[in-house]
Amino acid sequence: MTKRTKIKALGQHFLKNQTILKKIIRSISPCKEDLIIEIGPGKGALTFPLAEKAGKVIAIEIDPFLIPYLQRKNIPNLTILEKDILRVDFNKLVEKEENFKGHVKLVGNLPYSLSSPLLFKVLQVKELFSECVFLLQKEVAERICSRSGSKKFAPLSILFQIHFSARKRFVVPPECFTPPPKVNSALVSLKKRDAPLYPISKEESFHNFLKGAFKHRRKILRNNLEKLNLPISLIDEAYNKFTLEKNLRAEQLSISQFVELFNFFYQA
Ligand code: SAM
């Protein structure tokens, strides 16, 4: 792999701006009670300051050439794993730390190409984490945090906000990285709620329902629902019951309305 293809494939844009690094560490606010799992530690720009303050850091890096950078300081509370994060079993990883009684935080300056599969993987094991702090492409960060009524409101917003309180902290411009990426990034903090906003019994079906409801953003919600093979009479009944305007678009519904509709269509 040439240097250029590696940067692209592995999203290797390393943070170099000390002010931003400090702001990210402050947002993670590591303490001795924390087990921090870091995705893509790179050369350790976040890893080393995190290990100074956290109880333990487990840093998972796919690129074997970066492992020596991470091992160079020989830090006792830092475990480095050379692995593909998408193949890591987070349940097993945390189970192994059975003596650890504090919070588990998942953090990282994520490679852009990984953000989508990784975010959905995180949703599958969300019970494990008290907090996630990710540096992401700005658009993805905004999608996670956006509210109903915004053009950016999406399934990702709903799925995360039901379980986490999501906040976009600050934007990080390309010149803070080496090499600079083509787009802006933003830090998102996701604090797990004590209980989900709404209980969802069949999460996978709910996710598929949301994907269908938002599939064609230019179309009104009703047309998207029809494509989900829901009987027209049932859609009419729902629109009457919940007094929904016929020409509503998916992004205009609130999270609670999506849950109501899902329960009406699939839990009856
Ligand atoms: N944390 C470092 C920093 O902020 O300077 C590096 C961040 S860089 C944006 C992303 C890192 O994730 C790179 O070190 C890259 O090699 C690593 N990476 C890419 N794909 C990965 C994967 N599937 N599993 C684990 N690490 C991965």
PDB file of N, CA and C and ligand atoms in Angstrom, residues 6 9-16 21 24 38-47 60-63 66 81 83-88 108-114 135 177-178, ligand 1:
ATOM      1  N   LYS A   6      -2.820   4.444   1.749  1.00  0.00           N
ATOM      2  CA  LYS A   6      -2.986   4.082   3.158  1.00  0.00           C
ATOM      3  C   LYS A   6      -3.710   5.191   3.918  1.00  0.00           C
ATOM      4  N   ALA A   9      -7.357   4.859   2.811  1.00  0.00           N
ATOM      5  CA  ALA A   9      -8.075   3.672   3.283  1.00  0.00           C
ATOM      6  C   ALA A   9      -8.214   3.669   4.800  1.00  0.00           C
ATOM      7  N   LEU A  10      -7.171   4.100   5.490  1.00  0.00           N
ATOM      8  CA  LEU A  10      -7.210   4.016   6.964  1.00  0.00           C
ATOM      9  C   LEU A  10      -7.519   5.357   7.616  1.00  0.00           C
ATOM     10  N   GLY A  11      -7.781   6.359   6.800  1.00  0.00           N
ATOM     11  CA  GLY A  11      -8.148   7.679   7.345  1.00  0.00           C
ATOM     12  C   GLY A  11      -7.085   8.240   8.267  1.00  0.00           C
ATOM     13  N   GLN A  12      -5.822   8.108   7.854  1.00  0.00           N
ATOM     14  CA  GLN A  12      -4.745   8.507   8.765  1.00  0.00           C
ATOM     15  C   GLN A  12      -4.465  10.012   8.717  1.00  0.00           C
ATOM     16  N   HIS A  13      -5.315  10.753   9.387  1.00  0.00           N
ATOM     17  CA  HIS A  13      -5.117  12.194   9.559  1.00  0.00           C
ATOM     18  C   HIS A  13      -4.838  12.407  11.033  1.00  0.00           C
ATOM     19  N   PHE A  14      -3.570  12.665  11.346  1.00  0.00           N
ATOM     20  CA  PHE A  14      -3.160  12.711  12.755  1.00  0.00           C
ATOM     21  C   PHE A  14      -3.347  14.111  13.316  1.00  0.00           C
ATOM     22  N   LEU A  15      -3.861  14.182  14.521  1.00  0.00           N
ATOM     23  CA  LEU A  15      -4.079  15.496  15.163  1.00  0.00           C
ATOM     24  C   LEU A  15      -2.734  16.087  15.567  1.00  0.00           C
ATOM     25  N   LYS A  16      -2.537  17.358  15.213  1.00  0.00           N
ATOM     26  CA  LYS A  16      -1.261  17.984  15.596  1.00  0.00           C
ATOM     27  C   LYS A  16      -1.468  19.264  16.408  1.00  0.00           C
ATOM     28  N   LEU A  21      -6.172  19.242  20.848  1.00  0.00           N
ATOM     29  CA  LEU A  21      -5.956  17.992  21.597  1.00  0.00           C
ATOM     30  C   LEU A  21      -6.383  18.167  23.053  1.00  0.00           C
ATOM     31  N   ILE A  24     -10.113  18.244  23.367  1.00  0.00           N
ATOM     32  CA  ILE A  24     -10.720  16.901  23.236  1.00  0.00           C
ATOM     33  C   ILE A  24     -10.559  16.131  24.554  1.00  0.00           C
ATOM     34  N   GLU A  38      -9.916   3.283  23.182  1.00  0.00           N
ATOM     35  CA  GLU A  38      -9.673   4.257  22.113  1.00  0.00           C
ATOM     36  C   GLU A  38      -9.596   3.551  20.761  1.00  0.00           C
ATOM     37  N   ILE A  39     -10.342   4.086  19.804  1.00  0.00           N
ATOM     38  CA  ILE A  39     -10.363   3.536  18.446  1.00  0.00           C
ATOM     39  C   ILE A  39      -9.334   4.300  17.610  1.00  0.00           C
ATOM     40  N   GLY A  40      -8.416   3.601  16.981  1.00  0.00           N
ATOM     41  CA  GLY A  40      -7.439   4.237  16.090  1.00  0.00           C
ATOM     42  C   GLY A  40      -6.525   5.230  16.796  1.00  0.00           C
ATOM     43  N   PRO A  41      -5.681   4.742  17.705  1.00  0.00           N
ATOM     44  CA  PRO A  41      -4.808   5.662  18.462  1.00  0.00           C
ATOM     45  C   PRO A  41      -3.715   6.320  17.622  1.00  0.00           C
ATOM     46  N   GLY A  42      -3.434   5.771  16.437  1.00  0.00           N
ATOM     47  CA  GLY A  42      -2.418   6.385  15.570  1.00  0.00           C
ATOM     48  C   GLY A  42      -1.059   6.395  16.241  1.00  0.00           C
ATOM     49  N   LYS A  43      -0.492   7.599  16.423  1.00  0.00           N
ATOM     50  CA  LYS A  43       0.829   7.698  17.061  1.00  0.00           C
ATOM     51  C   LYS A  43       0.702   8.075  18.534  1.00  0.00           C
ATOM     52  N   GLY A  44      -0.530   8.132  19.029  1.00  0.00           N
ATOM     53  CA  GLY A  44      -0.719   8.317  20.473  1.00  0.00           C
ATOM     54  C   GLY A  44      -1.053   9.736  20.917  1.00  0.00           C
ATOM     55  N   ALA A  45      -1.435  10.603  19.971  1.00  0.00           N
ATOM     56  CA  ALA A  45      -1.684  12.015  20.319  1.00  0.00           C
ATOM     57  C   ALA A  45      -2.730  12.148  21.433  1.00  0.00           C
ATOM     58  N   LEU A  46      -3.753  11.307  21.393  1.00  0.00           N
ATOM     59  CA  LEU A  46      -4.760  11.334  22.466  1.00  0.00           C
ATOM     60  C   LEU A  46      -4.449  10.280  23.522  1.00  0.00           C
ATOM     61  N   THR A  47      -3.893   9.168  23.068  1.00  0.00           N
ATOM     62  CA  THR A  47      -3.680   8.005  23.938  1.00  0.00           C
ATOM     63  C   THR A  47      -2.843   8.338  25.173  1.00  0.00           C
ATOM     64  N   ILE A  60      -6.900   0.478  20.287  1.00  0.00           N
ATOM     65  CA  ILE A  60      -7.028  -0.546  19.238  1.00  0.00           C
ATOM     66  C   ILE A  60      -6.663   0.058  17.882  1.00  0.00           C
ATOM     67  N   GLU A  61      -5.567  -0.407  17.332  1.00  0.00           N
ATOM     68  CA  GLU A  61      -5.017   0.173  16.099  1.00  0.00           C
ATOM     69  C   GLU A  61      -4.814  -0.938  15.077  1.00  0.00           C
ATOM     70  N   ILE A  62      -5.245  -0.691  13.849  1.00  0.00           N
ATOM     71  CA  ILE A  62      -5.147  -1.730  12.807  1.00  0.00           C
ATOM     72  C   ILE A  62      -3.777  -1.748  12.135  1.00  0.00           C
ATOM     73  N   ASP A  63      -3.093  -0.599  12.124  1.00  0.00           N
ATOM     74  CA  ASP A  63      -1.871  -0.475  11.316  1.00  0.00           C
ATOM     75  C   ASP A  63      -0.622  -0.923  12.092  1.00  0.00           C
ATOM     76  N   LEU A  66       2.203   1.470  13.144  1.00  0.00           N
ATOM     77  CA  LEU A  66       2.009   2.492  14.189  1.00  0.00           C
ATOM     78  C   LEU A  66       2.195   1.915  15.599  1.00  0.00           C
ATOM     79  N   LEU A  81      -3.766  -3.001  21.345  1.00  0.00           N
ATOM     80  CA  LEU A  81      -4.183  -4.180  20.587  1.00  0.00           C
ATOM     81  C   LEU A  81      -4.094  -3.875  19.105  1.00  0.00           C
ATOM     82  N   LYS A  83      -5.597  -4.608  16.029  1.00  0.00           N
ATOM     83  CA  LYS A  83      -6.829  -5.265  15.558  1.00  0.00           C
ATOM     84  C   LYS A  83      -7.645  -4.315  14.702  1.00  0.00           C
ATOM     85  N   ASP A  84      -8.529  -4.907  13.901  1.00  0.00           N
ATOM     86  CA  ASP A  84      -9.534  -4.133  13.161  1.00  0.00           C
ATOM     87  C   ASP A  84     -10.696  -3.903  14.125  1.00  0.00           C
ATOM     88  N   ILE A  85     -11.002  -2.657  14.396  1.00  0.00           N
ATOM     89  CA  ILE A  85     -12.049  -2.344  15.393  1.00  0.00           C
ATOM     90  C   ILE A  85     -13.390  -2.959  15.008  1.00  0.00           C
ATOM     91  N   LEU A  86     -13.625  -3.109  13.692  1.00  0.00           N
ATOM     92  CA  LEU A  86     -14.919  -3.665  13.274  1.00  0.00           C
ATOM     93  C   LEU A  86     -15.042  -5.149  13.619  1.00  0.00           C
ATOM     94  N   ARG A  87     -13.897  -5.775  13.931  1.00  0.00           N
ATOM     95  CA  ARG A  87     -13.931  -7.197  14.290  1.00  0.00           C
ATOM     96  C   ARG A  87     -13.801  -7.413  15.796  1.00  0.00           C
ATOM     97  N   VAL A  88     -13.710  -6.321  16.528  1.00  0.00           N
ATOM     98  CA  VAL A  88     -13.547  -6.455  17.977  1.00  0.00           C
ATOM     99  C   VAL A  88     -14.902  -6.756  18.615  1.00  0.00           C
ATOM    100  N   GLY A 108     -12.461   8.283  20.221  1.00  0.00           N
ATOM    101  CA  GLY A 108     -11.539   8.186  19.090  1.00  0.00           C
ATOM    102  C   GLY A 108     -11.712   9.295  18.078  1.00  0.00           C
ATOM    103  N   ASN A 109     -10.593   9.590  17.451  1.00  0.00           N
ATOM    104  CA  ASN A 109     -10.591  10.426  16.248  1.00  0.00           C
ATOM    105  C   ASN A 109     -10.764   9.430  15.113  1.00  0.00           C
ATOM    106  N   LEU A 110     -12.004   9.265  14.678  1.00  0.00           N
ATOM    107  CA  LEU A 110     -12.330   8.115  13.822  1.00  0.00           C
ATOM    108  C   LEU A 110     -11.940   8.324  12.371  1.00  0.00           C
ATOM    109  N   PRO A 111     -11.436   7.246  11.736  1.00  0.00           N
ATOM    110  CA  PRO A 111     -11.245   7.322  10.288  1.00  0.00           C
ATOM    111  C   PRO A 111     -12.611   7.480   9.634  1.00  0.00           C
ATOM    112  N   TYR A 112     -12.734   8.428   8.688  1.00  0.00           N
ATOM    113  CA  TYR A 112     -14.051   8.749   8.128  1.00  0.00           C
ATOM    114  C   TYR A 112     -14.745   7.543   7.520  1.00  0.00           C
ATOM    115  N   SER A 113     -13.951   6.705   6.821  1.00  0.00           N
ATOM    116  CA  SER A 113     -14.580   5.588   6.104  1.00  0.00           C
ATOM    117  C   SER A 113     -15.228   4.603   7.079  1.00  0.00           C
ATOM    118  N   LEU A 114     -14.829   4.683   8.322  1.00  0.00           N
ATOM    119  CA  LEU A 114     -15.304   3.705   9.304  1.00  0.00           C
ATOM    120  C   LEU A 114     -16.518   4.185  10.081  1.00  0.00           C
ATOM    121  N   LEU A 135     -14.462  12.144  17.329  1.00  0.00           N
ATOM    122  CA  LEU A 135     -14.201  13.195  16.348  1.00  0.00           C
ATOM    123  C   LEU A 135     -14.587  12.601  14.995  1.00  0.00           C
ATOM    124  N   PHE A 177      -4.847  18.891  11.448  1.00  0.00           N
ATOM    125  CA  PHE A 177      -4.389  17.507  11.233  1.00  0.00           C
ATOM    126  C   PHE A 177      -3.201  17.486  10.286  1.00  0.00           C
ATOM    127  N   THR A 178      -2.435  16.421  10.365  1.00  0.00           N
ATOM    128  CA  THR A 178      -1.421  16.192   9.353  1.00  0.00           C
ATOM    129  C   THR A 178      -1.542  14.751   8.841  1.00  0.00           C
TER     130      THR A 178
HETATM  131  N1  SAM B   1      -5.849   9.066  17.165  1.00  0.00           N
HETATM  132  C1  SAM B   1      -4.843   9.523  16.228  1.00  0.00           C
HETATM  133  C2  SAM B   1      -4.828  11.039  16.184  1.00  0.00           C
HETATM  134  O1  SAM B   1      -5.854  11.627  16.596  1.00  0.00           O
HETATM  135  O2  SAM B   1      -3.838  11.601  15.766  1.00  0.00           O
HETATM  136  C3  SAM B   1      -5.079   8.950  14.821  1.00  0.00           C
HETATM  137  C4  SAM B   1      -6.460   9.212  14.240  1.00  0.00           C
HETATM  138  S1  SAM B   1      -6.599   8.798  12.532  1.00  0.00           S
HETATM  139  C5  SAM B   1      -7.920   9.848  12.057  1.00  0.00           C
HETATM  140  C6  SAM B   1      -7.428   7.228  12.523  1.00  0.00           C
HETATM  141  C7  SAM B   1      -6.616   6.052  13.038  1.00  0.00           C
HETATM  142  O3  SAM B   1      -7.457   4.877  12.979  1.00  0.00           O
HETATM  143  C8  SAM B   1      -5.365   5.723  12.248  1.00  0.00           C
HETATM  144  O4  SAM B   1      -4.312   5.505  13.126  1.00  0.00           O
HETATM  145  C9  SAM B   1      -5.727   4.421  11.493  1.00  0.00           C
HETATM  146  O5  SAM B   1      -4.609   3.597  11.209  1.00  0.00           O
HETATM  147  C10 SAM B   1      -6.691   3.782  12.465  1.00  0.00           C
HETATM  148  N2  SAM B   1      -7.637   2.830  11.857  1.00  0.00           N
HETATM  149  C11 SAM B   1      -8.185   2.889  10.612  1.00  0.00           C
HETATM  150  N3  SAM B   1      -9.013   1.859  10.420  1.00  0.00           N
HETATM  151  C12 SAM B   1      -9.021   1.144  11.572  1.00  0.00           C
HETATM  152  C13 SAM B   1      -9.686  -0.059  11.994  1.00  0.00           C
HETATM  153  N4  SAM B   1     -10.522  -0.719  11.186  1.00  0.00           N
HETATM  154  N5  SAM B   1      -9.445  -0.512  13.252  1.00  0.00           N
HETATM  155  C14 SAM B   1      -8.592   0.133  14.091  1.00  0.00           C
HETATM  156  N6  SAM B   1      -7.934   1.267  13.737  1.00  0.00           N
HETATM  157  C15 SAM B   1      -8.140   1.760  12.501  1.00  0.00           C
END
